[in-house]
Amino acid sequence: MRLRLVMPAAVRVTLDETLAAAVRRLAGWRWRVEVEPLGPVPAGRLVFPPSIPPGAGSATLRFADDSGNERALAVRLSWSKPAVVALRPLERGIVIAPSDVEVREVRVTRSLQLATEAGEVVGRRLVRSLLAGEPVPLNYLSATPIIQRGDSVIITVRKSSLVVEVRGEALDPGAEGDRIRVRNLQSKAVLQAVITGPGRVEVP
């Protein structure tokens, strides 16, 4: 028995899919976008805009026909992408654990920069509370403090080629790179220092 595979002469693409592909290209968007035309779609080539900001709620597209005549079409846009969401209500100040979050496809707007991988949020502290199912914006996160108030620290002071290290006490909590107050235990002076690692700070 001989089998013959018959392929269609052309693959039809729906109008909405064509518009969505054009919007993704103009936005540099790799994920899903839904496009709702607010009127008949003009014939011709899409000539405007040169770009669309990802997350925009609407846009005006302009098409030119073979004679150079242009017609405009307003569209509503709905953007989706994978993002990290809370699996339960998460209170401000907690350190996020792997069991607190998962990645789902969510609607997005350009006003929020969302975490897209669990590794971006696990181990970091929330600065604002989240509801169950709510995506995690990157600006809701702070690094977990590696020094707490009252911790013993080594204070490093550099002057040219001279490096001096003394014991001190942290007066503020902070993550690596944060500027905190520390007390020199020898002189009792309070200094501003930058956290360089666990238990270590440096006076700039």
mmCIF file of C-alpha atoms in Angstrom:
data_model
loop_
_atom_site.group_PDB
_atom_site.id
_atom_site.type_symbol
_atom_site.label_atom_id
_atom_site.label_comp_id
_atom_site.label_asym_id
_atom_site.label_seq_id
_atom_site.Cartn_x
_atom_site.Cartn_y
_atom_site.Cartn_z
ATOM 1 C CA MET A 1 0.000 0.000 0.000
ATOM 2 C CA ARG A 2 1.336 3.416 -0.936
ATOM 3 C CA LEU A 3 0.473 6.450 1.155
ATOM 4 C CA ARG A 4 0.511 9.958 -0.208
ATOM 5 C CA LEU A 5 0.738 13.014 2.054
ATOM 6 C CA VAL A 6 -1.328 15.899 0.726
ATOM 7 C CA MET A 7 -0.273 19.347 1.979
ATOM 8 C CA PRO A 8 -2.485 22.433 1.703
ATOM 9 C CA ALA A 9 -1.463 24.944 -0.942
ATOM 10 C CA ALA A 10 -1.252 27.704 1.670
ATOM 11 C CA VAL A 11 -1.624 28.132 5.404
ATOM 12 C CA ARG A 12 -4.347 30.598 6.250
ATOM 13 C CA VAL A 13 -3.594 33.064 9.027
ATOM 14 C CA THR A 14 -6.471 34.856 10.729
ATOM 15 C CA LEU A 15 -6.619 38.638 10.715
ATOM 16 C CA ASP A 16 -6.261 38.818 14.486
ATOM 17 C CA GLU A 17 -3.159 36.628 14.352
ATOM 18 C CA THR A 18 -1.643 38.893 11.691
ATOM 19 C CA LEU A 19 -2.256 42.002 13.790
ATOM 20 C CA ALA A 20 -0.928 40.294 16.925
ATOM 21 C CA ALA A 21 2.256 39.278 15.108
ATOM 22 C CA ALA A 22 2.740 42.860 13.902
ATOM 23 C CA VAL A 23 2.226 44.261 17.410
ATOM 24 C CA ARG A 24 4.673 41.746 18.911
ATOM 25 C CA ARG A 25 7.261 42.743 16.313
ATOM 26 C CA LEU A 26 6.795 46.470 16.941
ATOM 27 C CA ALA A 27 7.009 45.929 20.704
ATOM 28 C CA GLY A 28 9.860 43.411 20.679
ATOM 29 C CA TRP A 29 7.505 41.178 22.685
ATOM 30 C CA ARG A 30 8.164 37.414 22.849
ATOM 31 C CA TRP A 31 4.956 36.433 24.607
ATOM 32 C CA ARG A 32 1.222 36.573 23.908
ATOM 33 C CA VAL A 33 -0.653 39.739 23.018
ATOM 34 C CA GLU A 34 -4.351 40.010 22.182
ATOM 35 C CA VAL A 35 -5.385 42.689 19.685
ATOM 36 C CA GLU A 36 -8.983 43.951 19.477
ATOM 37 C CA PRO A 37 -9.597 46.142 16.386
ATOM 38 C CA LEU A 38 -12.046 48.985 17.061
ATOM 39 C CA GLY A 39 -13.233 49.080 13.465
ATOM 40 C CA PRO A 40 -12.688 47.510 10.046
ATOM 41 C CA VAL A 41 -9.060 46.658 9.348
ATOM 42 C CA PRO A 42 -7.824 48.681 6.346
ATOM 43 C CA ALA A 43 -6.139 46.943 3.436
ATOM 44 C CA GLY A 44 -2.476 47.680 2.851
ATOM 45 C CA ARG A 45 0.829 47.716 4.657
ATOM 46 C CA LEU A 46 1.270 48.685 8.292
ATOM 47 C CA VAL A 47 3.394 51.857 8.200
ATOM 48 C CA PHE A 48 2.902 53.398 11.654
ATOM 49 C CA PRO A 49 3.824 53.422 14.521
ATOM 50 C CA PRO A 50 7.532 52.544 14.371
ATOM 51 C CA SER A 51 7.255 50.915 17.814
ATOM 52 C CA ILE A 52 4.731 50.106 20.549
ATOM 53 C CA PRO A 53 5.683 50.101 24.248
ATOM 54 C CA PRO A 54 5.017 46.672 25.802
ATOM 55 C CA GLY A 55 2.060 46.825 28.173
ATOM 56 C CA ALA A 56 0.312 49.701 26.374
ATOM 57 C CA GLY A 57 -3.461 49.397 26.670
ATOM 58 C CA SER A 58 -4.161 50.782 23.206
ATOM 59 C CA ALA A 59 -2.488 51.954 20.028
ATOM 60 C CA THR A 60 -3.321 53.547 16.692
ATOM 61 C CA LEU A 61 -2.105 51.632 13.652
ATOM 62 C CA ARG A 62 -1.811 53.273 10.254
ATOM 63 C CA PHE A 63 -2.010 51.358 6.972
ATOM 64 C CA ALA A 64 -1.035 52.503 3.464
ATOM 65 C CA ASP A 65 -2.495 51.016 0.277
ATOM 66 C CA ASP A 66 -0.712 50.658 -3.067
ATOM 67 C CA SER A 67 -1.696 54.221 -4.011
ATOM 68 C CA GLY A 68 -0.137 55.669 -0.874
ATOM 69 C CA ASN A 69 -3.452 56.457 0.800
ATOM 70 C CA GLU A 70 -3.348 55.943 4.552
ATOM 71 C CA ARG A 71 -6.066 54.884 6.974
ATOM 72 C CA ALA A 72 -5.898 54.575 10.741
ATOM 73 C CA LEU A 73 -7.161 51.811 13.006
ATOM 74 C CA ALA A 74 -7.439 52.047 16.791
ATOM 75 C CA VAL A 75 -6.837 48.789 18.678
ATOM 76 C CA ARG A 76 -7.075 47.636 22.282
ATOM 77 C CA LEU A 77 -4.155 45.565 23.515
ATOM 78 C CA SER A 78 -3.891 42.928 26.224
ATOM 79 C CA TRP A 79 -0.442 41.571 27.066
ATOM 80 C CA SER A 80 0.429 38.284 28.800
ATOM 81 C CA LYS A 81 3.708 36.749 29.919
ATOM 82 C CA PRO A 82 4.992 34.205 32.450
ATOM 83 C CA ALA A 83 5.464 35.817 35.857
ATOM 84 C CA VAL A 84 6.041 34.794 39.456
ATOM 85 C CA VAL A 85 2.828 34.875 41.524
ATOM 86 C CA ALA A 86 2.138 34.402 45.234
ATOM 87 C CA LEU A 87 0.562 31.050 46.144
ATOM 88 C CA ARG A 88 -0.811 32.455 49.409
ATOM 89 C CA PRO A 89 -1.138 35.873 51.054
ATOM 90 C CA LEU A 90 2.394 37.120 51.746
ATOM 91 C CA GLU A 91 2.906 39.727 54.442
ATOM 92 C CA ARG A 92 5.283 42.644 54.191
ATOM 93 C CA GLY A 93 8.687 41.813 55.659
ATOM 94 C CA ILE A 94 8.736 38.049 55.040
ATOM 95 C CA VAL A 95 11.587 36.351 53.208
ATOM 96 C CA ILE A 96 10.106 34.508 50.215
ATOM 97 C CA ALA A 97 10.527 30.717 50.206
ATOM 98 C CA PRO A 98 10.265 28.415 47.143
ATOM 99 C CA SER A 99 6.900 27.108 48.410
ATOM 100 C CA ASP A 100 5.459 30.648 48.465
ATOM 101 C CA VAL A 101 5.467 31.237 44.706
ATOM 102 C CA GLU A 102 5.078 29.691 41.263
ATOM 103 C CA VAL A 103 5.317 30.869 37.649
ATOM 104 C CA ARG A 104 2.045 31.432 35.735
ATOM 105 C CA GLU A 105 0.947 33.374 32.673
ATOM 106 C CA VAL A 106 -0.504 36.716 33.788
ATOM 107 C CA ARG A 107 -1.786 39.927 32.236
ATOM 108 C CA VAL A 108 0.769 42.716 32.441
ATOM 109 C CA THR A 109 0.888 46.493 32.131
ATOM 110 C CA ARG A 110 3.825 48.748 31.401
ATOM 111 C CA SER A 111 3.570 50.293 34.870
ATOM 112 C CA LEU A 112 4.913 47.137 36.569
ATOM 113 C CA GLN A 113 8.164 45.253 36.059
ATOM 114 C CA LEU A 114 7.372 41.693 37.144
ATOM 115 C CA ALA A 115 9.655 38.888 38.260
ATOM 116 C CA THR A 116 9.598 36.121 35.643
ATOM 117 C CA GLU A 117 11.659 33.424 37.391
ATOM 118 C CA ALA A 118 11.402 32.070 40.934
ATOM 119 C CA GLY A 119 15.143 32.605 41.381
ATOM 120 C CA GLU A 120 14.568 36.359 41.184
ATOM 121 C CA VAL A 121 12.398 36.373 44.328
ATOM 122 C CA VAL A 122 13.307 33.395 46.535
ATOM 123 C CA GLY A 123 15.395 34.507 49.504
ATOM 124 C CA ARG A 124 14.452 38.168 49.119
ATOM 125 C CA ARG A 125 12.330 40.222 51.506
ATOM 126 C CA LEU A 126 8.954 41.735 50.585
ATOM 127 C CA VAL A 127 8.595 45.466 51.172
ATOM 128 C CA ARG A 128 4.823 45.353 50.443
ATOM 129 C CA SER A 129 2.202 42.673 51.082
ATOM 130 C CA LEU A 130 0.791 40.496 48.281
ATOM 131 C CA LEU A 131 -2.521 38.678 47.872
ATOM 132 C CA ALA A 132 -2.729 35.044 46.770
ATOM 133 C CA GLY A 133 -2.438 34.883 42.974
ATOM 134 C CA GLU A 134 -0.933 38.364 42.715
ATOM 135 C CA PRO A 135 2.212 38.720 40.557
ATOM 136 C CA VAL A 136 5.417 39.838 42.268
ATOM 137 C CA PRO A 137 6.717 43.232 41.042
ATOM 138 C CA LEU A 138 10.478 43.599 41.240
ATOM 139 C CA ASN A 139 10.122 46.865 43.163
ATOM 140 C CA TYR A 140 8.308 44.963 45.950
ATOM 141 C CA LEU A 141 11.552 43.155 46.790
ATOM 142 C CA SER A 142 14.587 44.030 48.812
ATOM 143 C CA ALA A 143 17.664 41.960 49.427
ATOM 144 C CA THR A 144 17.664 39.921 52.639
ATOM 145 C CA PRO A 145 19.758 41.683 55.310
ATOM 146 C CA ILE A 146 23.049 39.912 55.949
ATOM 147 C CA ILE A 147 23.778 42.118 58.963
ATOM 148 C CA GLN A 148 21.285 42.772 61.756
ATOM 149 C CA ARG A 149 21.227 45.550 64.330
ATOM 150 C CA GLY A 150 23.544 44.575 67.196
ATOM 151 C CA ASP A 151 25.714 42.212 65.125
ATOM 152 C CA SER A 152 29.464 42.233 65.623
ATOM 153 C CA VAL A 153 31.256 43.466 62.509
ATOM 154 C CA ILE A 154 34.762 44.066 61.252
ATOM 155 C CA ILE A 155 35.173 47.710 60.202
ATOM 156 C CA THR A 156 37.723 48.281 57.442
ATOM 157 C CA VAL A 157 39.236 51.729 56.909
ATOM 158 C CA ARG A 158 41.497 52.320 53.901
ATOM 159 C CA LYS A 159 43.870 55.262 53.621
ATOM 160 C CA SER A 160 46.103 55.093 50.563
ATOM 161 C CA SER A 161 48.031 51.832 50.967
ATOM 162 C CA LEU A 162 47.207 51.563 54.678
ATOM 163 C CA VAL A 163 44.365 49.241 55.698
ATOM 164 C CA VAL A 164 43.086 49.279 59.281
ATOM 165 C CA GLU A 165 40.545 46.810 60.664
ATOM 166 C CA VAL A 166 38.777 47.195 63.999
ATOM 167 C CA ARG A 167 35.869 45.503 65.704
ATOM 168 C CA GLY A 168 32.529 47.248 65.736
ATOM 169 C CA GLU A 169 28.811 46.897 66.318
ATOM 170 C CA ALA A 170 26.100 47.337 63.674
ATOM 171 C CA LEU A 171 23.512 49.955 64.623
ATOM 172 C CA ASP A 172 21.288 49.232 61.584
ATOM 173 C CA PRO A 173 20.348 46.133 59.566
ATOM 174 C CA GLY A 174 21.273 45.954 55.896
ATOM 175 C CA ALA A 175 22.045 43.925 52.789
ATOM 176 C CA GLU A 176 25.298 43.876 50.847
ATOM 177 C CA GLY A 177 25.954 47.311 49.379
ATOM 178 C CA ASP A 178 23.750 49.131 51.915
ATOM 179 C CA ARG A 179 25.135 52.027 53.937
ATOM 180 C CA ILE A 180 24.572 51.598 57.686
ATOM 181 C CA ARG A 181 25.735 53.108 60.975
ATOM 182 C CA VAL A 182 28.345 51.206 62.972
ATOM 183 C CA ARG A 183 30.041 51.892 66.308
ATOM 184 C CA ASN A 184 33.790 51.501 66.683
ATOM 185 C CA LEU A 185 34.101 49.474 69.911
ATOM 186 C CA GLN A 186 37.522 50.970 70.690
ATOM 187 C CA SER A 187 36.826 54.673 70.159
ATOM 188 C CA LYS A 188 33.007 54.476 70.598
ATOM 189 C CA ALA A 189 32.727 56.661 67.473
ATOM 190 C CA VAL A 190 29.667 56.135 65.255
ATOM 191 C CA LEU A 191 30.587 55.821 61.577
ATOM 192 C CA GLN A 192 28.798 55.453 58.256
ATOM 193 C CA ALA A 193 29.964 52.280 56.507
ATOM 194 C CA VAL A 194 29.046 50.146 53.488
ATOM 195 C CA ILE A 195 28.298 46.440 53.939
ATOM 196 C CA THR A 196 30.805 44.415 51.901
ATOM 197 C CA GLY A 197 29.869 40.923 53.087
ATOM 198 C CA PRO A 198 28.575 38.954 56.075
ATOM 199 C CA GLY A 199 29.963 40.602 59.217
ATOM 200 C CA ARG A 200 32.119 43.064 57.271
ATOM 201 C CA VAL A 201 31.746 46.776 56.511
ATOM 202 C CA GLU A 202 34.013 49.400 55.007
ATOM 203 C CA VAL A 203 34.180 53.117 55.721
ATOM 204 C CA PRO A 204 34.122 54.918 52.348
#
